[in-house]
Each structure stands twice: as structure tokens, then as C-alpha cells.
Amino acid sequence: QVQLVESGGGLVQAGGSLRLSCAASGRTLSSYFVGWFRQTPGKEREFVAAIKWSSDTSYYADSVKGRFTISRDNAKNTVYLQMNSLKPEDTAVYYCAAGRWLRVVTTRTEYDYWGQGTQVTVSS
């Protein structure tokens, strides 16, 4: 059993930056994949980025590659998503998720645990 809590969302102008945090409790994430997904009303939840904790291997959606960076902190059992050069189309509720055995890191149904989400709004 893993509990995930996201934080760091807010309102920012286009071109600005935000740093999201996903703090985990219940279990260490050392053997897990952790992903970030986002969702806008009327649309499906889409993959943003993921990290394999054990090898520190990162995966990114093409839409955020070069702008977003996912990272981890072993001591805090926390995953971060640094978002730079934000665009209005990045506006969404951002969720973090964790799964131990994943076949496809970009598929949301592969993840077992989800946080409550944090709102990111980018104005122009």
C-alpha cells in the first residue's frame, strides 16, 4: 500500500516555471516506477513523464521533452517534476502514480497507486 500526495501546482504565465512534488508514504519507492499524468475536463488522462527509481531512468512525452524534468530524492521518498517554459496547453490537473511491475510506462492502467492531483494553470 502506497499513499501519494502531490503539491506545487498554481497559476503561472506562459514561459514561467513550476516544480511539482509527489511525496510517498507506506513503502519506499526503490523498486517502483513513478509517473506523472495530466487531465483536462472532457479529455482522457495523458502521460507526461515517468522514472524508474532503481536505475534513475526517465521517460517523457514528446510534448514536454526538453521543457520538463523528472527526478527523485531517495532520502525524502519523493519524485519531482520541474516544468519550465510552460505553455497554456500545459494547463491541467497533474497526478502522480506508482507501480511496481509495469509493462508500458505510458499507460495509466499499469499504475496501482494514484494521488489526488494538483492544479496547474498557465495563462497567456
PDB file of N, CA, C and O in Angstrom, residues 72-118:
ATOM      1  N   ARG A  72      14.196  12.272  -8.652  1.00  0.00           N
ATOM      2  CA  ARG A  72      13.830  11.636  -7.386  1.00  0.00           C
ATOM      3  C   ARG A  72      14.788  12.021  -6.275  1.00  0.00           C
ATOM      4  O   ARG A  72      15.925  12.416  -6.522  1.00  0.00           O
ATOM      5  N   ASP A  73      14.312  11.877  -5.039  1.00  0.00           N
ATOM      6  CA  ASP A  73      15.115  12.110  -3.848  1.00  0.00           C
ATOM      7  C   ASP A  73      14.932  10.892  -2.953  1.00  0.00           C
ATOM      8  O   ASP A  73      13.861  10.694  -2.377  1.00  0.00           O
ATOM      9  N   ASN A  74      15.970  10.078  -2.834  1.00  0.00           N
ATOM     10  CA  ASN A  74      15.883   8.850  -2.044  1.00  0.00           C
ATOM     11  C   ASN A  74      15.549   9.116  -0.579  1.00  0.00           C
ATOM     12  O   ASN A  74      14.718   8.426   0.016  1.00  0.00           O
ATOM     13  N   ALA A  75      16.195  10.102   0.003  1.00  0.00           N
ATOM     14  CA  ALA A  75      16.015  10.384   1.418  1.00  0.00           C
ATOM     15  C   ALA A  75      14.592  10.811   1.743  1.00  0.00           C
ATOM     16  O   ALA A  75      14.074  10.503   2.816  1.00  0.00           O
ATOM     17  N   LYS A  76      13.956  11.529   0.827  1.00  0.00           N
ATOM     18  CA  LYS A  76      12.604  12.036   1.053  1.00  0.00           C
ATOM     19  C   LYS A  76      11.525  11.142   0.461  1.00  0.00           C
ATOM     20  O   LYS A  76      10.335  11.414   0.652  1.00  0.00           O
ATOM     21  N   ASN A  77      11.930  10.094  -0.273  1.00  0.00           N
ATOM     22  CA  ASN A  77      10.967   9.205  -0.929  1.00  0.00           C
ATOM     23  C   ASN A  77       9.979  10.030  -1.762  1.00  0.00           C
ATOM     24  O   ASN A  77       8.765   9.821  -1.723  1.00  0.00           O
ATOM     25  N   THR A  78      10.535  10.959  -2.529  1.00  0.00           N
ATOM     26  CA  THR A  78       9.745  11.942  -3.254  1.00  0.00           C
ATOM     27  C   THR A  78      10.216  12.053  -4.698  1.00  0.00           C
ATOM     28  O   THR A  78      11.414  11.970  -4.972  1.00  0.00           O
ATOM     29  N   VAL A  79       9.265  12.252  -5.602  1.00  0.00           N
ATOM     30  CA  VAL A  79       9.551  12.493  -7.011  1.00  0.00           C
ATOM     31  C   VAL A  79       9.136  13.916  -7.354  1.00  0.00           C
ATOM     32  O   VAL A  79       8.091  14.391  -6.905  1.00  0.00           O
ATOM     33  N   TYR A  80       9.943  14.584  -8.173  1.00  0.00           N
ATOM     34  CA  TYR A  80       9.680  15.951  -8.574  1.00  0.00           C
ATOM     35  C   TYR A  80       9.469  16.037 -10.079  1.00  0.00           C
ATOM     36  O   TYR A  80      10.005  15.244 -10.848  1.00  0.00           O
ATOM     37  N   LEU A  81       8.698  17.030 -10.477  1.00  0.00           N
ATOM     38  CA  LEU A  81       8.546  17.358 -11.888  1.00  0.00           C
ATOM     39  C   LEU A  81       8.815  18.845 -12.048  1.00  0.00           C
ATOM     40  O   LEU A  81       7.984  19.672 -11.670  1.00  0.00           O
ATOM     41  N   GLN A  82       9.983  19.170 -12.578  1.00  0.00           N
ATOM     42  CA  GLN A  82      10.339  20.553 -12.858  1.00  0.00           C
ATOM     43  C   GLN A  82       9.792  20.921 -14.224  1.00  0.00           C
ATOM     44  O   GLN A  82      10.151  20.299 -15.228  1.00  0.00           O
ATOM     45  N   MET A  83       8.932  21.929 -14.279  1.00  0.00           N
ATOM     46  CA  MET A  83       8.270  22.331 -15.511  1.00  0.00           C
ATOM     47  C   MET A  83       8.731  23.736 -15.883  1.00  0.00           C
ATOM     48  O   MET A  83       8.445  24.698 -15.171  1.00  0.00           O
ATOM     49  N   ASN A  84       9.445  23.844 -16.990  1.00  0.00           N
ATOM     50  CA  ASN A  84       9.936  25.115 -17.491  1.00  0.00           C
ATOM     51  C   ASN A  84       9.273  25.448 -18.819  1.00  0.00           C
ATOM     52  O   ASN A  84       8.711  24.579 -19.482  1.00  0.00           O
ATOM     53  N   SER A  85       9.367  26.704 -19.216  1.00  0.00           N
ATOM     54  CA  SER A  85       8.804  27.165 -20.485  1.00  0.00           C
ATOM     55  C   SER A  85       7.361  26.712 -20.651  1.00  0.00           C
ATOM     56  O   SER A  85       6.964  26.180 -21.690  1.00  0.00           O
ATOM     57  N   LEU A  86       6.563  26.934 -19.638  1.00  0.00           N
ATOM     58  CA  LEU A  86       5.188  26.454 -19.635  1.00  0.00           C
ATOM     59  C   LEU A  86       4.347  27.140 -20.701  1.00  0.00           C
ATOM     60  O   LEU A  86       4.529  28.322 -20.995  1.00  0.00           O
ATOM     61  N   LYS A  87       3.420  26.367 -21.260  1.00  0.00           N
ATOM     62  CA  LYS A  87       2.523  26.826 -22.303  1.00  0.00           C
ATOM     63  C   LYS A  87       1.078  26.699 -21.827  1.00  0.00           C
ATOM     64  O   LYS A  87       0.783  25.882 -20.960  1.00  0.00           O
ATOM     65  N   PRO A  88       0.158  27.476 -22.388  1.00  0.00           N
ATOM     66  CA  PRO A  88      -1.247  27.349 -21.986  1.00  0.00           C
ATOM     67  C   PRO A  88      -1.781  25.925 -22.125  1.00  0.00           C
ATOM     68  O   PRO A  88      -2.616  25.509 -21.316  1.00  0.00           O
ATOM     69  N   GLU A  89      -1.320  25.179 -23.107  1.00  0.00           N
ATOM     70  CA  GLU A  89      -1.776  23.813 -23.287  1.00  0.00           C
ATOM     71  C   GLU A  89      -1.280  22.856 -22.212  1.00  0.00           C
ATOM     72  O   GLU A  89      -1.707  21.703 -22.161  1.00  0.00           O
ATOM     73  N   ASP A  90      -0.393  23.312 -21.334  1.00  0.00           N
ATOM     74  CA  ASP A  90       0.027  22.520 -20.188  1.00  0.00           C
ATOM     75  C   ASP A  90      -0.975  22.597 -19.041  1.00  0.00           C
ATOM     76  O   ASP A  90      -0.832  21.871 -18.052  1.00  0.00           O
ATOM     77  N   THR A  91      -1.961  23.466 -19.143  1.00  0.00           N
ATOM     78  CA  THR A  91      -2.974  23.611 -18.103  1.00  0.00           C
ATOM     79  C   THR A  91      -3.729  22.303 -17.913  1.00  0.00           C
ATOM     80  O   THR A  91      -4.278  21.745 -18.868  1.00  0.00           O
ATOM     81  N   ALA A  92      -3.766  21.816 -16.679  1.00  0.00           N
ATOM     82  CA  ALA A  92      -4.421  20.547 -16.372  1.00  0.00           C
ATOM     83  C   ALA A  92      -4.287  20.265 -14.883  1.00  0.00           C
ATOM     84  O   ALA A  92      -3.555  20.952 -14.168  1.00  0.00           O
ATOM     85  N   VAL A  93      -4.991  19.238 -14.430  1.00  0.00           N
ATOM     86  CA  VAL A  93      -4.734  18.669 -13.117  1.00  0.00           C
ATOM     87  C   VAL A  93      -3.653  17.614 -13.291  1.00  0.00           C
ATOM     88  O   VAL A  93      -3.787  16.713 -14.122  1.00  0.00           O
ATOM     89  N   TYR A  94      -2.592  17.725 -12.524  1.00  0.00           N
ATOM     90  CA  TYR A  94      -1.469  16.810 -12.625  1.00  0.00           C
ATOM     91  C   TYR A  94      -1.523  15.784 -11.502  1.00  0.00           C
ATOM     92  O   TYR A  94      -1.678  16.136 -10.331  1.00  0.00           O
ATOM     93  N   TYR A  95      -1.397  14.518 -11.866  1.00  0.00           N
ATOM     94  CA  TYR A  95      -1.443  13.411 -10.925  1.00  0.00           C
ATOM     95  C   TYR A  95      -0.129  12.644 -10.958  1.00  0.00           C
ATOM     96  O   TYR A  95       0.450  12.448 -12.015  1.00  0.00           O
ATOM     97  N   CYS A  96       0.317  12.187  -9.800  1.00  0.00           N
ATOM     98  CA  CYS A  96       1.426  11.252  -9.778  1.00  0.00           C
ATOM     99  C   CYS A  96       0.883   9.855  -9.498  1.00  0.00           C
ATOM    100  O   CYS A  96      -0.180   9.688  -8.891  1.00  0.00           O
ATOM    101  N   ALA A  97       1.604   8.858  -9.963  1.00  0.00           N
ATOM    102  CA  ALA A  97       1.178   7.475  -9.841  1.00  0.00           C
ATOM    103  C   ALA A  97       2.391   6.584  -9.648  1.00  0.00           C
ATOM    104  O   ALA A  97       3.496   6.918 -10.077  1.00  0.00           O
ATOM    105  N   ALA A  98       2.181   5.430  -9.017  1.00  0.00           N
ATOM    106  CA  ALA A  98       3.266   4.492  -8.764  1.00  0.00           C
ATOM    107  C   ALA A  98       2.829   3.072  -9.086  1.00  0.00           C
ATOM    108  O   ALA A  98       1.676   2.697  -8.871  1.00  0.00           O
ATOM    109  N   GLY A  99       3.754   2.297  -9.602  1.00  0.00           N
ATOM    110  CA  GLY A  99       3.517   0.898  -9.892  1.00  0.00           C
ATOM    111  C   GLY A  99       4.813   0.130  -9.819  1.00  0.00           C
ATOM    112  O   GLY A  99       5.864   0.648 -10.211  1.00  0.00           O
ATOM    113  N   ARG A 100       4.756  -1.098  -9.331  1.00  0.00           N
ATOM    114  CA  ARG A 100       5.976  -1.880  -9.158  1.00  0.00           C
ATOM    115  C   ARG A 100       6.340  -2.662 -10.412  1.00  0.00           C
ATOM    116  O   ARG A 100       7.510  -2.728 -10.781  1.00  0.00           O
ATOM    117  N   TRP A 101       5.350  -3.254 -11.038  1.00  0.00           N
ATOM    118  CA  TRP A 101       5.587  -4.058 -12.238  1.00  0.00           C
ATOM    119  C   TRP A 101       4.821  -3.459 -13.403  1.00  0.00           C
ATOM    120  O   TRP A 101       3.600  -3.625 -13.511  1.00  0.00           O
ATOM    121  N   LEU A 102       5.533  -2.777 -14.277  1.00  0.00           N
ATOM    122  CA  LEU A 102       4.922  -2.116 -15.418  1.00  0.00           C
ATOM    123  C   LEU A 102       5.381  -2.751 -16.720  1.00  0.00           C
ATOM    124  O   LEU A 102       6.563  -3.033 -16.896  1.00  0.00           O
ATOM    125  N   ARG A 103       4.438  -2.940 -17.642  1.00  0.00           N
ATOM    126  CA  ARG A 103       4.749  -3.410 -18.980  1.00  0.00           C
ATOM    127  C   ARG A 103       4.947  -2.247 -19.943  1.00  0.00           C
ATOM    128  O   ARG A 103       5.795  -2.313 -20.834  1.00  0.00           O
ATOM    129  N   VAL A 104       4.143  -1.188 -19.755  1.00  0.00           N
ATOM    130  CA  VAL A 104       4.228   0.009 -20.578  1.00  0.00           C
ATOM    131  C   VAL A 104       4.135   1.214 -19.653  1.00  0.00           C
ATOM    132  O   VAL A 104       3.092   1.440 -19.034  1.00  0.00           O
ATOM    133  N   VAL A 105       5.182   2.012 -19.563  1.00  0.00           N
ATOM    134  CA  VAL A 105       5.228   3.106 -18.595  1.00  0.00           C
ATOM    135  C   VAL A 105       4.293   4.247 -18.946  1.00  0.00           C
ATOM    136  O   VAL A 105       3.954   5.055 -18.076  1.00  0.00           O
ATOM    137  N   THR A 106       3.854   4.346 -20.195  1.00  0.00           N
ATOM    138  CA  THR A 106       2.995   5.444 -20.627  1.00  0.00           C
ATOM    139  C   THR A 106       1.510   5.151 -20.484  1.00  0.00           C
ATOM    140  O   THR A 106       0.687   6.034 -20.745  1.00  0.00           O
ATOM    141  N   THR A 107       1.141   3.962 -20.068  1.00  0.00           N
ATOM    142  CA  THR A 107      -0.256   3.562 -19.960  1.00  0.00           C
ATOM    143  C   THR A 107      -0.735   3.683 -18.521  1.00  0.00           C
ATOM    144  O   THR A 107      -0.183   3.055 -17.624  1.00  0.00           O
ATOM    145  N   ARG A 108      -1.774   4.480 -18.296  1.00  0.00           N
ATOM    146  CA  ARG A 108      -2.209   4.773 -16.937  1.00  0.00           C
ATOM    147  C   ARG A 108      -2.725   3.557 -16.175  1.00  0.00           C
ATOM    148  O   ARG A 108      -2.614   3.503 -14.951  1.00  0.00           O
ATOM    149  N   THR A 109      -3.283   2.578 -16.887  1.00  0.00           N
ATOM    150  CA  THR A 109      -3.816   1.395 -16.228  1.00  0.00           C
ATOM    151  C   THR A 109      -2.725   0.490 -15.671  1.00  0.00           C
ATOM    152  O   THR A 109      -3.027  -0.445 -14.931  1.00  0.00           O
ATOM    153  N   GLU A 110      -1.483   0.744 -16.004  1.00  0.00           N
ATOM    154  CA  GLU A 110      -0.365  -0.027 -15.478  1.00  0.00           C
ATOM    155  C   GLU A 110      -0.021   0.367 -14.040  1.00  0.00           C
ATOM    156  O   GLU A 110       0.649  -0.395 -13.343  1.00  0.00           O
ATOM    157  N   TYR A 111      -0.457   1.520 -13.603  1.00  0.00           N
ATOM    158  CA  TYR A 111      -0.106   2.033 -12.280  1.00  0.00           C
ATOM    159  C   TYR A 111      -1.147   1.641 -11.234  1.00  0.00           C
ATOM    160  O   TYR A 111      -2.352   1.673 -11.500  1.00  0.00           O
ATOM    161  N   ASP A 112      -0.674   1.310 -10.043  1.00  0.00           N
ATOM    162  CA  ASP A 112      -1.535   0.802  -8.980  1.00  0.00           C
ATOM    163  C   ASP A 112      -1.997   1.874  -7.995  1.00  0.00           C
ATOM    164  O   ASP A 112      -3.068   1.738  -7.392  1.00  0.00           O
ATOM    165  N   TYR A 113      -1.210   2.905  -7.802  1.00  0.00           N
ATOM    166  CA  TYR A 113      -1.498   3.916  -6.793  1.00  0.00           C
ATOM    167  C   TYR A 113      -1.494   5.306  -7.415  1.00  0.00           C
ATOM    168  O   TYR A 113      -0.658   5.620  -8.259  1.00  0.00           O
ATOM    169  N   TRP A 114      -2.424   6.147  -6.960  1.00  0.00           N
ATOM    170  CA  TRP A 114      -2.598   7.488  -7.511  1.00  0.00           C
ATOM    171  C   TRP A 114      -2.788   8.519  -6.408  1.00  0.00           C
ATOM    172  O   TRP A 114      -3.412   8.243  -5.385  1.00  0.00           O
ATOM    173  N   GLY A 115      -2.257   9.715  -6.634  1.00  0.00           N
ATOM    174  CA  GLY A 115      -2.514  10.827  -5.747  1.00  0.00           C
ATOM    175  C   GLY A 115      -3.805  11.535  -6.113  1.00  0.00           C
ATOM    176  O   GLY A 115      -4.514  11.149  -7.045  1.00  0.00           O
ATOM    177  N   GLN A 116      -4.118  12.607  -5.380  1.00  0.00           N
ATOM    178  CA  GLN A 116      -5.362  13.340  -5.581  1.00  0.00           C
ATOM    179  C   GLN A 116      -5.269  14.407  -6.661  1.00  0.00           C
ATOM    180  O   GLN A 116      -6.293  14.907  -7.122  1.00  0.00           O
ATOM    181  N   GLY A 117      -4.070  14.768  -7.060  1.00  0.00           N
ATOM    182  CA  GLY A 117      -3.882  15.733  -8.120  1.00  0.00           C
ATOM    183  C   GLY A 117      -3.630  17.140  -7.620  1.00  0.00           C
ATOM    184  O   GLY A 117      -4.036  17.511  -6.521  1.00  0.00           O
ATOM    185  N   THR A 118      -2.963  17.928  -8.445  1.00  0.00           N
ATOM    186  CA  THR A 118      -2.716  19.334  -8.156  1.00  0.00           C
ATOM    187  C   THR A 118      -2.927  20.138  -9.437  1.00  0.00           C
ATOM    188  O   THR A 118      -2.494  19.734 -10.514  1.00  0.00           O
TER     189      THR A 118
END
